[in-house]
Amino acid sequence: MRPLKFILSGGGTGGHIYPAIAIANELKSRFPDAEFLFVGASDRMEMQKVPQAGYEIEGLWIAGLQRKLTLQNLMFPIKLMRSLMKSKSIVRKFKPDVVIGTGGFASGPLMQAAASSGIPIIVQEQNSFPGITNKLLGKKAAKICVAYNGLEKYFPKDKLVLTGNPVRKDIIGLEGKREEACRHYGLNPAKKTLLVLGGSLGARAINELIAKEMVNFSAQGVQVIWQCGKFYHDQYKHHQDENRIQVVAFIDRMDLVYAAADVIISRAGASSVSELCIVGKPVIFIPSPNVAEDHQTKNAQSIVNHEAAILLREADLNTRFSTEFTNLLNDEDLRRTLGENIKKLARPLATQEIVDQIIEVVGKSSKVKN
């Protein structure tokens, strides 16, 4: 029997890329001889991150629709047709046994091309509110792996499987890493550490907030690891203080920053929320309001509903942040309660469960028997 072949498509942000890589790694551990191909958007970060993870990738000339009339929107039909044509070519040449989509611009045309060629597709929907692409693809998918209950409003109920979102293996089991983390970042293990996560590209409102609150952090003796994102690093790197403030564009060792943190400030992208559940530390979510259907707020609210995190909207940061942060920092019982409650929501075996579903689908298509 020939080796199995898998295509994974997802990108645009780390929230789509890293789940796809996690799935590929788990598949590779089970099928060492399998062949893998990633498909992403040709001008996005997956074109660097996927090869760094050891996988081949093909790029499509595709981008999302903007909310206002722009040249990009006028070009969208042309990009879509070109991407569909290239996707059909990729599928025809590679002959995958199954195609897995984790979201992002490129997954739409690639998954559509696979489905129209009779290749089974699996949708991995990370958010509590799915985007339009996945809603459309869900009708053609063999399985839809989700991280939240209640998505039968958007997808065929018989295709839904509650698995959780894939996460990096290195963040499972952080016990005993705090001292190593503090050495790595030059921090004092006796002091409280704030971890700020604005996403791989950066979050303007969060960065402005952290810069404004630096005096407050200093007065409370708080150390900060601040991921400001690649678009903002030049603007904020002057805040770097080797003994107290670490300002970075991107974090390669997420296990160490999570281990060092006493309090975490984060956006509420689906992958981030899933990771933070496993980490089990007190979190202040500041959702991005600039995403489809405000799905980050819905993601965060699903955690807050279990008394497992604090939610602050961008519009309320100036009036509420200082008080909420100080209360959390000084209330050990609250920090412990939030940490314990969010950890109860973790699904650390999500990647394995998703791969189980993939293998079942491939088995049903008579390529391999599980």
mmCIF file of C-alpha atoms in Angstrom:
data_model
loop_
_atom_site.group_PDB
_atom_site.id
_atom_site.type_symbol
_atom_site.label_atom_id
_atom_site.label_comp_id
_atom_site.label_asym_id
_atom_site.label_seq_id
_atom_site.Cartn_x
_atom_site.Cartn_y
_atom_site.Cartn_z
ATOM 1 C CA MET A 1 0.000 0.000 0.000
ATOM 2 C CA ARG A 2 1.350 3.422 -0.921
ATOM 3 C CA PRO A 3 2.090 5.928 1.869
ATOM 4 C CA LEU A 4 -0.805 8.072 3.004
ATOM 5 C CA LYS A 5 -0.920 11.633 1.702
ATOM 6 C CA PHE A 6 -2.272 14.575 3.677
ATOM 7 C CA ILE A 7 -2.873 18.175 2.634
ATOM 8 C CA LEU A 8 -3.340 20.726 5.415
ATOM 9 C CA SER A 9 -4.550 24.218 4.668
ATOM 10 C CA GLY A 10 -4.708 27.134 7.061
ATOM 11 C CA GLY A 11 -2.885 30.353 7.693
ATOM 12 C CA GLY A 12 -2.846 34.108 7.855
ATOM 13 C CA THR A 13 -2.156 34.095 11.599
ATOM 14 C CA GLY A 14 -0.476 31.807 14.087
ATOM 15 C CA GLY A 15 -3.934 30.813 15.302
ATOM 16 C CA HIS A 16 -4.506 28.933 12.045
ATOM 17 C CA ILE A 17 -0.930 27.824 11.351
ATOM 18 C CA TYR A 18 0.079 26.195 14.629
ATOM 19 C CA PRO A 19 -3.018 23.971 14.917
ATOM 20 C CA ALA A 20 -2.307 22.691 11.401
ATOM 21 C CA ILE A 21 1.317 21.987 12.302
ATOM 22 C CA ALA A 22 0.241 20.251 15.530
ATOM 23 C CA ILE A 23 -2.120 18.005 13.546
ATOM 24 C CA ALA A 24 0.596 17.235 10.987
ATOM 25 C CA ASN A 25 3.073 16.344 13.737
ATOM 26 C CA GLU A 26 0.616 13.930 15.342
ATOM 27 C CA LEU A 27 -0.172 12.331 11.970
ATOM 28 C CA LYS A 28 3.547 11.999 11.250
ATOM 29 C CA SER A 29 4.129 10.304 14.612
ATOM 30 C CA ARG A 30 1.502 7.686 13.698
ATOM 31 C CA PHE A 31 2.397 7.381 10.009
ATOM 32 C CA PRO A 32 6.152 8.062 9.648
ATOM 33 C CA ASP A 33 6.094 7.275 5.917
ATOM 34 C CA ALA A 34 3.193 9.616 5.143
ATOM 35 C CA GLU A 35 3.591 12.529 2.740
ATOM 36 C CA PHE A 36 2.493 16.033 3.734
ATOM 37 C CA LEU A 37 1.782 19.234 1.861
ATOM 38 C CA PHE A 38 0.590 22.519 3.315
ATOM 39 C CA VAL A 39 -1.284 25.142 1.303
ATOM 40 C CA GLY A 40 -1.398 28.758 2.461
ATOM 41 C CA ALA A 41 -1.655 32.342 1.269
ATOM 42 C CA SER A 42 1.484 33.277 -0.658
ATOM 43 C CA ASP A 43 2.162 36.538 1.200
ATOM 44 C CA ARG A 44 1.378 35.467 4.761
ATOM 45 C CA MET A 45 3.437 34.146 7.668
ATOM 46 C CA GLU A 46 2.744 30.475 6.958
ATOM 47 C CA MET A 47 5.211 30.668 4.060
ATOM 48 C CA GLN A 48 7.979 30.994 6.674
ATOM 49 C CA LYS A 49 6.566 29.160 9.690
ATOM 50 C CA VAL A 50 5.584 25.932 7.914
ATOM 51 C CA PRO A 51 9.024 25.285 6.314
ATOM 52 C CA GLN A 52 10.603 26.061 9.699
ATOM 53 C CA ALA A 53 8.483 23.212 11.095
ATOM 54 C CA GLY A 54 9.867 20.891 8.416
ATOM 55 C CA TYR A 55 6.991 20.747 5.925
ATOM 56 C CA GLU A 56 6.582 21.757 2.275
ATOM 57 C CA ILE A 57 4.072 24.473 1.430
ATOM 58 C CA GLU A 58 2.424 25.839 -1.707
ATOM 59 C CA GLY A 59 1.149 29.411 -1.786
ATOM 60 C CA LEU A 60 -2.088 30.726 -3.262
ATOM 61 C CA TRP A 61 -2.671 34.304 -4.437
ATOM 62 C CA ILE A 62 -5.608 34.932 -2.130
ATOM 63 C CA ALA A 63 -6.723 37.413 0.535
ATOM 64 C CA GLY A 64 -9.844 38.071 2.563
ATOM 65 C CA LEU A 65 -12.519 40.617 1.763
ATOM 66 C CA GLN A 66 -12.152 44.016 3.425
ATOM 67 C CA ARG A 67 -15.058 45.733 5.168
ATOM 68 C CA LYS A 68 -14.882 48.725 2.834
ATOM 69 C CA LEU A 69 -14.437 49.251 -0.893
ATOM 70 C CA THR A 70 -10.749 48.769 -1.669
ATOM 71 C CA LEU A 71 -8.574 47.701 -4.583
ATOM 72 C CA GLN A 72 -8.108 44.391 -2.772
ATOM 73 C CA ASN A 73 -11.856 43.799 -2.837
ATOM 74 C CA LEU A 74 -12.016 44.597 -6.549
ATOM 75 C CA MET A 75 -9.247 42.051 -7.121
ATOM 76 C CA PHE A 76 -10.923 39.385 -4.996
ATOM 77 C CA PRO A 77 -12.858 37.608 -7.790
ATOM 78 C CA ILE A 78 -9.683 37.344 -9.881
ATOM 79 C CA LYS A 79 -7.655 36.070 -6.923
ATOM 80 C CA LEU A 80 -10.365 33.568 -6.051
ATOM 81 C CA MET A 81 -10.537 32.141 -9.573
ATOM 82 C CA ARG A 82 -6.732 31.910 -9.802
ATOM 83 C CA SER A 83 -6.598 30.226 -6.394
ATOM 84 C CA LEU A 84 -9.316 27.729 -7.322
ATOM 85 C CA MET A 85 -7.466 26.812 -10.516
ATOM 86 C CA LYS A 86 -4.164 26.363 -8.694
ATOM 87 C CA SER A 87 -5.887 24.416 -5.906
ATOM 88 C CA LYS A 88 -7.368 21.986 -8.442
ATOM 89 C CA SER A 89 -3.904 21.525 -9.922
ATOM 90 C CA ILE A 90 -2.380 20.893 -6.477
ATOM 91 C CA VAL A 91 -5.034 18.326 -5.584
ATOM 92 C CA ARG A 92 -4.716 16.583 -8.948
ATOM 93 C CA LYS A 93 -0.920 16.310 -8.735
ATOM 94 C CA PHE A 94 -0.560 15.450 -5.035
ATOM 95 C CA LYS A 95 -3.549 13.047 -4.869
ATOM 96 C CA PRO A 96 -4.230 13.418 -1.109
ATOM 97 C CA ASP A 97 -6.192 10.850 0.859
ATOM 98 C CA VAL A 98 -7.799 13.633 2.886
ATOM 99 C CA VAL A 99 -7.588 17.425 3.179
ATOM 100 C CA ILE A 100 -7.739 19.157 6.561
ATOM 101 C CA GLY A 101 -8.597 22.852 6.848
ATOM 102 C CA THR A 102 -7.834 24.877 9.965
ATOM 103 C CA GLY A 103 -9.109 28.228 8.669
ATOM 104 C CA GLY A 104 -7.605 31.218 6.928
ATOM 105 C CA PHE A 105 -7.864 32.695 3.433
ATOM 106 C CA ALA A 106 -6.324 29.786 1.544
ATOM 107 C CA SER A 107 -8.388 26.996 3.063
ATOM 108 C CA GLY A 108 -11.536 28.012 1.155
ATOM 109 C CA PRO A 109 -10.439 27.419 -2.456
ATOM 110 C CA LEU A 110 -8.237 24.451 -1.535
ATOM 111 C CA MET A 111 -11.005 22.646 0.383
ATOM 112 C CA GLN A 112 -13.520 23.445 -2.357
ATOM 113 C CA ALA A 113 -11.179 21.995 -4.980
ATOM 114 C CA ALA A 114 -10.677 18.836 -2.917
ATOM 115 C CA ALA A 115 -14.390 18.337 -2.302
ATOM 116 C CA SER A 116 -15.238 18.807 -5.973
ATOM 117 C CA SER A 117 -12.618 16.153 -6.814
ATOM 118 C CA GLY A 118 -14.182 13.630 -4.452
ATOM 119 C CA ILE A 119 -11.446 13.935 -1.811
ATOM 120 C CA PRO A 120 -12.830 13.831 1.771
ATOM 121 C CA ILE A 121 -12.351 17.091 3.661
ATOM 122 C CA ILE A 122 -12.275 17.746 7.389
ATOM 123 C CA VAL A 123 -12.977 21.180 8.858
ATOM 124 C CA GLN A 124 -11.294 22.110 12.128
ATOM 125 C CA GLU A 125 -13.358 25.038 13.456
ATOM 126 C CA GLN A 126 -11.549 26.745 16.303
ATOM 127 C CA ASN A 127 -13.993 29.470 17.316
ATOM 128 C CA SER A 128 -17.321 29.551 19.111
ATOM 129 C CA PHE A 129 -18.682 31.447 16.089
ATOM 130 C CA PRO A 130 -17.564 30.062 12.698
ATOM 131 C CA GLY A 131 -16.559 32.188 9.751
ATOM 132 C CA ILE A 132 -18.471 32.163 6.473
ATOM 133 C CA THR A 133 -15.883 29.990 4.702
ATOM 134 C CA ASN A 134 -16.177 27.167 7.201
ATOM 135 C CA LYS A 135 -19.959 27.467 7.267
ATOM 136 C CA LEU A 136 -20.005 26.851 3.519
ATOM 137 C CA LEU A 137 -17.394 24.093 3.660
ATOM 138 C CA GLY A 138 -19.188 22.366 6.530
ATOM 139 C CA LYS A 139 -21.917 21.173 4.164
ATOM 140 C CA LYS A 140 -19.322 19.233 2.172
ATOM 141 C CA ALA A 141 -17.113 18.062 5.045
ATOM 142 C CA ALA A 142 -16.891 14.459 6.211
ATOM 143 C CA LYS A 143 -16.239 15.654 9.784
ATOM 144 C CA ILE A 144 -16.240 19.020 11.561
ATOM 145 C CA CYS A 145 -14.001 19.078 14.629
ATOM 146 C CA VAL A 146 -15.033 21.864 17.017
ATOM 147 C CA ALA A 147 -13.889 23.336 20.310
ATOM 148 C CA TYR A 148 -17.227 24.620 21.630
ATOM 149 C CA ASN A 149 -20.703 23.253 22.209
ATOM 150 C CA GLY A 150 -23.671 24.755 20.407
ATOM 151 C CA LEU A 151 -22.318 24.839 16.848
ATOM 152 C CA GLU A 152 -25.162 22.747 15.472
ATOM 153 C CA LYS A 153 -26.726 26.159 14.717
ATOM 154 C CA TYR A 154 -24.144 26.549 11.953
ATOM 155 C CA PHE A 155 -23.160 23.014 10.893
ATOM 156 C CA PRO A 156 -24.874 19.666 10.185
ATOM 157 C CA LYS A 157 -25.242 18.116 13.627
ATOM 158 C CA ASP A 158 -24.314 14.599 12.492
ATOM 159 C CA LYS A 159 -20.885 15.796 11.317
ATOM 160 C CA LEU A 160 -19.900 17.629 14.518
ATOM 161 C CA VAL A 161 -17.285 16.180 16.857
ATOM 162 C CA LEU A 162 -16.291 18.049 20.022
ATOM 163 C CA THR A 163 -12.515 17.670 20.188
ATOM 164 C CA GLY A 164 -11.102 20.988 21.373
ATOM 165 C CA ASN A 165 -8.350 22.860 19.554
ATOM 166 C CA PRO A 166 -4.863 21.502 18.839
ATOM 167 C CA VAL A 167 -2.129 22.927 21.053
ATOM 168 C CA ARG A 168 1.638 22.694 21.203
ATOM 169 C CA LYS A 169 2.823 19.687 23.180
ATOM 170 C CA ASP A 170 5.474 21.706 25.004
ATOM 171 C CA ILE A 171 2.860 23.654 27.012
ATOM 172 C CA ILE A 172 1.405 20.500 28.538
ATOM 173 C CA GLY A 173 3.095 20.069 31.913
ATOM 174 C CA LEU A 174 4.761 23.349 32.902
ATOM 175 C CA GLU A 175 5.533 22.292 36.457
ATOM 176 C CA GLY A 176 9.151 22.872 37.395
ATOM 177 C CA LYS A 177 9.890 25.235 34.499
ATOM 178 C CA ARG A 178 9.482 28.567 36.312
ATOM 179 C CA GLU A 179 13.119 28.899 37.404
ATOM 180 C CA GLU A 180 14.360 27.981 33.930
ATOM 181 C CA ALA A 181 11.948 30.525 32.459
ATOM 182 C CA CYS A 182 13.111 33.305 34.768
ATOM 183 C CA ARG A 183 16.755 32.550 33.939
ATOM 184 C CA HIS A 184 15.956 32.575 30.233
ATOM 185 C CA TYR A 185 14.289 35.992 30.442
ATOM 186 C CA GLY A 186 16.519 37.468 33.160
ATOM 187 C CA LEU A 187 13.648 37.787 35.638
ATOM 188 C CA ASN A 188 13.518 37.550 39.411
ATOM 189 C CA PRO A 189 11.556 34.391 40.411
ATOM 190 C CA ALA A 190 10.561 36.056 43.686
ATOM 191 C CA LYS A 191 8.624 38.815 41.898
ATOM 192 C CA LYS A 192 5.264 38.557 40.124
ATOM 193 C CA THR A 193 5.422 38.393 36.336
ATOM 194 C CA LEU A 194 2.856 39.693 33.855
ATOM 195 C CA LEU A 195 2.753 38.071 30.419
ATOM 196 C CA VAL A 196 1.211 40.176 27.640
ATOM 197 C CA LEU A 197 0.135 38.385 24.449
ATOM 198 C CA GLY A 198 -1.118 40.494 21.580
ATOM 199 C CA GLY A 199 -0.759 37.876 18.861
ATOM 200 C CA SER A 200 1.968 37.337 16.298
ATOM 201 C CA LEU A 201 1.138 40.520 14.398
ATOM 202 C CA GLY A 202 0.482 42.663 17.468
ATOM 203 C CA ALA A 203 -2.536 44.399 18.994
ATOM 204 C CA ARG A 204 -2.516 48.201 18.926
ATOM 205 C CA ALA A 205 -4.968 48.770 21.797
ATOM 206 C CA ILE A 206 -3.156 46.332 24.094
ATOM 207 C CA ASN A 207 0.233 47.831 23.255
ATOM 208 C CA GLU A 208 -1.006 51.346 23.970
ATOM 209 C CA LEU A 209 -2.461 50.136 27.275
ATOM 210 C CA ILE A 210 0.755 48.422 28.410
ATOM 211 C CA ALA A 211 2.873 51.445 27.515
ATOM 212 C CA LYS A 212 0.502 53.692 29.514
ATOM 213 C CA GLU A 213 0.511 51.340 32.515
ATOM 214 C CA MET A 214 4.296 50.989 32.800
ATOM 215 C CA VAL A 215 4.469 53.393 35.755
ATOM 216 C CA ASN A 216 1.729 51.410 37.515
ATOM 217 C CA PHE A 217 3.556 48.113 36.901
ATOM 218 C CA SER A 218 6.786 49.572 38.216
ATOM 219 C CA ALA A 219 5.103 50.889 41.368
ATOM 220 C CA GLN A 220 3.738 47.406 42.091
ATOM 221 C CA GLY A 221 7.059 45.691 41.432
ATOM 222 C CA VAL A 222 5.684 43.720 38.481
ATOM 223 C CA GLN A 223 7.961 42.185 35.858
ATOM 224 C CA VAL A 224 6.652 42.108 32.291
ATOM 225 C CA ILE A 225 7.166 39.867 29.279
ATOM 226 C CA TRP A 226 5.511 41.875 26.524
ATOM 227 C CA GLN A 227 4.899 40.368 23.114
ATOM 228 C CA CYS A 228 4.054 43.484 21.133
ATOM 229 C CA GLY A 229 4.070 41.860 17.660
ATOM 230 C CA LYS A 230 6.280 42.389 14.646
ATOM 231 C CA PHE A 231 4.402 45.477 13.432
ATOM 232 C CA TYR A 232 4.958 47.325 16.735
ATOM 233 C CA HIS A 233 8.358 46.183 17.997
ATOM 234 C CA ASP A 234 10.283 49.209 16.727
ATOM 235 C CA GLN A 235 7.724 51.510 18.368
ATOM 236 C CA TYR A 236 7.904 49.927 21.829
ATOM 237 C CA LYS A 237 11.334 48.324 22.127
ATOM 238 C CA HIS A 238 12.646 51.358 24.036
ATOM 239 C CA HIS A 239 10.676 50.091 27.062
ATOM 240 C CA GLN A 240 13.088 47.158 27.303
ATOM 241 C CA ASP A 241 14.666 46.871 30.753
ATOM 242 C CA GLU A 242 16.764 43.724 31.159
ATOM 243 C CA ASN A 243 15.965 43.447 34.871
ATOM 244 C CA ARG A 244 12.224 44.071 34.627
ATOM 245 C CA ILE A 245 10.717 44.448 31.138
ATOM 246 C CA GLN A 246 11.242 42.134 28.165
ATOM 247 C CA VAL A 247 9.799 43.508 24.907
ATOM 248 C CA VAL A 248 9.681 40.959 22.078
ATOM 249 C CA ALA A 249 8.093 40.792 18.637
ATOM 250 C CA PHE A 250 7.528 37.053 18.719
ATOM 251 C CA ILE A 251 7.857 34.268 21.298
ATOM 252 C CA ASP A 252 9.493 31.001 20.311
ATOM 253 C CA ARG A 253 9.388 29.328 23.746
ATOM 254 C CA MET A 254 5.752 29.616 24.767
ATOM 255 C CA ASP A 255 6.282 26.977 27.452
ATOM 256 C CA LEU A 256 8.769 29.230 29.240
ATOM 257 C CA VAL A 257 6.689 32.416 29.150
ATOM 258 C CA TYR A 258 3.639 30.542 30.396
ATOM 259 C CA ALA A 259 5.711 28.971 33.174
ATOM 260 C CA ALA A 260 7.049 32.377 34.238
ATOM 261 C CA ALA A 261 3.661 34.127 34.267
ATOM 262 C CA ASP A 262 1.576 34.886 37.349
ATOM 263 C CA VAL A 263 -1.020 36.884 35.386
ATOM 264 C CA ILE A 264 -1.659 36.839 31.633
ATOM 265 C CA ILE A 265 -3.216 39.480 29.386
ATOM 266 C CA SER A 266 -4.295 38.071 26.036
ATOM 267 C CA ARG A 267 -6.451 38.445 22.983
ATOM 268 C CA ALA A 268 -9.136 35.773 22.738
ATOM 269 C CA GLY A 269 -8.357 33.998 19.501
ATOM 270 C CA ALA A 270 -9.444 30.375 19.598
ATOM 271 C CA SER A 271 -5.958 28.856 19.797
ATOM 272 C CA SER A 272 -4.906 31.263 22.522
ATOM 273 C CA VAL A 273 -7.992 30.453 24.595
ATOM 274 C CA SER A 274 -7.375 26.712 24.233
ATOM 275 C CA GLU A 275 -3.732 27.054 25.252
ATOM 276 C CA LEU A 276 -4.588 29.230 28.234
ATOM 277 C CA CYS A 277 -7.057 26.634 29.495
ATOM 278 C CA ILE A 278 -4.233 24.089 29.570
ATOM 279 C CA VAL A 279 -1.794 26.546 31.168
ATOM 280 C CA GLY A 280 -4.206 27.197 34.053
ATOM 281 C CA LYS A 281 -3.090 30.724 34.994
ATOM 282 C CA PRO A 282 -5.332 33.754 35.750
ATOM 283 C CA VAL A 283 -6.162 35.573 32.520
ATOM 284 C CA ILE A 284 -7.504 38.980 31.550
ATOM 285 C CA PHE A 285 -8.970 38.645 28.059
ATOM 286 C CA ILE A 286 -9.040 41.769 25.886
ATOM 287 C CA PRO A 287 -10.805 40.548 22.722
ATOM 288 C CA SER A 288 -10.196 42.170 19.368
ATOM 289 C CA PRO A 289 -13.371 43.948 18.233
ATOM 290 C CA ASN A 290 -12.086 43.932 14.650
ATOM 291 C CA VAL A 291 -12.888 40.323 13.768
ATOM 292 C CA ALA A 292 -15.826 38.707 12.021
ATOM 293 C CA GLU A 293 -18.989 38.573 14.141
ATOM 294 C CA ASP A 294 -16.984 39.677 17.198
ATOM 295 C CA HIS A 295 -16.051 36.018 17.697
ATOM 296 C CA GLN A 296 -13.177 36.774 20.100
ATOM 297 C CA THR A 297 -15.599 38.292 22.605
ATOM 298 C CA LYS A 298 -17.776 35.181 22.272
ATOM 299 C CA ASN A 299 -14.715 32.964 22.846
ATOM 300 C CA ALA A 300 -13.758 34.905 25.977
ATOM 301 C CA GLN A 301 -17.314 35.042 27.282
ATOM 302 C CA SER A 302 -17.535 31.259 27.095
ATOM 303 C CA ILE A 303 -14.659 31.125 29.609
ATOM 304 C CA VAL A 304 -15.986 33.954 31.805
ATOM 305 C CA ASN A 305 -19.315 32.106 32.055
ATOM 306 C CA HIS A 306 -17.449 29.454 34.069
ATOM 307 C CA GLU A 307 -15.923 32.094 36.390
ATOM 308 C CA ALA A 308 -12.571 31.218 34.841
ATOM 309 C CA ALA A 309 -11.269 34.551 33.490
ATOM 310 C CA ILE A 310 -11.788 38.314 33.412
ATOM 311 C CA LEU A 311 -13.100 39.985 30.249
ATOM 312 C CA LEU A 312 -12.346 43.617 29.447
ATOM 313 C CA ARG A 313 -13.529 45.236 26.238
ATOM 314 C CA GLU A 314 -11.211 47.692 24.523
ATOM 315 C CA ALA A 315 -13.741 50.472 25.078
ATOM 316 C CA ASP A 316 -13.505 49.943 28.861
ATOM 317 C CA LEU A 317 -9.723 49.755 29.258
ATOM 318 C CA ASN A 318 -9.196 53.360 30.342
ATOM 319 C CA THR A 319 -11.825 53.154 33.083
ATOM 320 C CA ARG A 320 -11.493 49.579 34.312
ATOM 321 C CA PHE A 321 -8.074 48.098 33.635
ATOM 322 C CA SER A 322 -6.006 49.601 36.455
ATOM 323 C CA THR A 323 -8.549 48.602 39.116
ATOM 324 C CA GLU A 324 -9.157 45.111 37.741
ATOM 325 C CA PHE A 325 -5.447 44.387 37.330
ATOM 326 C CA THR A 326 -4.500 45.642 40.788
ATOM 327 C CA ASN A 327 -7.303 43.649 42.407
ATOM 328 C CA LEU A 328 -6.226 40.503 40.604
ATOM 329 C CA LEU A 329 -2.552 41.007 41.398
ATOM 330 C CA ASN A 330 -3.246 41.468 45.117
ATOM 331 C CA ASP A 331 -5.932 38.793 45.535
ATOM 332 C CA GLU A 332 -4.229 35.417 45.759
ATOM 333 C CA ASP A 333 -7.541 33.589 46.253
ATOM 334 C CA LEU A 334 -8.989 35.113 43.080
ATOM 335 C CA ARG A 335 -5.894 34.203 41.077
ATOM 336 C CA ARG A 336 -6.037 30.629 42.340
ATOM 337 C CA THR A 337 -9.777 30.328 41.636
ATOM 338 C CA LEU A 338 -9.465 31.650 38.079
ATOM 339 C CA GLY A 339 -6.492 29.377 37.410
ATOM 340 C CA GLU A 340 -8.262 26.278 38.740
ATOM 341 C CA ASN A 341 -11.505 27.029 36.896
ATOM 342 C CA ILE A 342 -9.912 27.697 33.511
ATOM 343 C CA LYS A 343 -7.866 24.506 33.764
ATOM 344 C CA LYS A 344 -11.088 22.517 34.192
ATOM 345 C CA LEU A 345 -12.027 23.596 30.649
ATOM 346 C CA ALA A 346 -8.803 22.278 29.092
ATOM 347 C CA ARG A 347 -8.785 19.556 26.449
ATOM 348 C CA PRO A 348 -5.122 18.501 26.360
ATOM 349 C CA LEU A 349 -5.817 15.497 24.088
ATOM 350 C CA ALA A 350 -7.491 17.566 21.359
ATOM 351 C CA THR A 351 -4.813 16.941 18.730
ATOM 352 C CA GLN A 352 -4.951 13.182 19.226
ATOM 353 C CA GLU A 353 -8.757 13.230 19.071
ATOM 354 C CA ILE A 354 -8.723 15.224 15.824
ATOM 355 C CA VAL A 355 -6.235 12.796 14.281
ATOM 356 C CA ASP A 356 -8.454 9.883 15.383
ATOM 357 C CA GLN A 357 -11.262 11.487 13.367
ATOM 358 C CA ILE A 358 -8.989 11.997 10.356
ATOM 359 C CA ILE A 359 -7.943 8.328 10.417
ATOM 360 C CA GLU A 360 -11.594 7.262 10.654
ATOM 361 C CA VAL A 361 -12.461 9.356 7.589
ATOM 362 C CA VAL A 362 -9.517 7.993 5.608
ATOM 363 C CA GLY A 363 -10.567 4.480 6.618
ATOM 364 C CA LYS A 364 -14.090 5.094 5.399
ATOM 365 C CA SER A 365 -12.695 6.218 2.035
ATOM 366 C CA SER A 366 -11.062 2.749 1.766
ATOM 367 C CA LYS A 367 -7.491 4.074 1.733
ATOM 368 C CA VAL A 368 -6.478 2.648 5.100
ATOM 369 C CA LYS A 369 -8.161 0.463 7.680
ATOM 370 C CA ASN A 370 -7.885 1.780 11.223
#
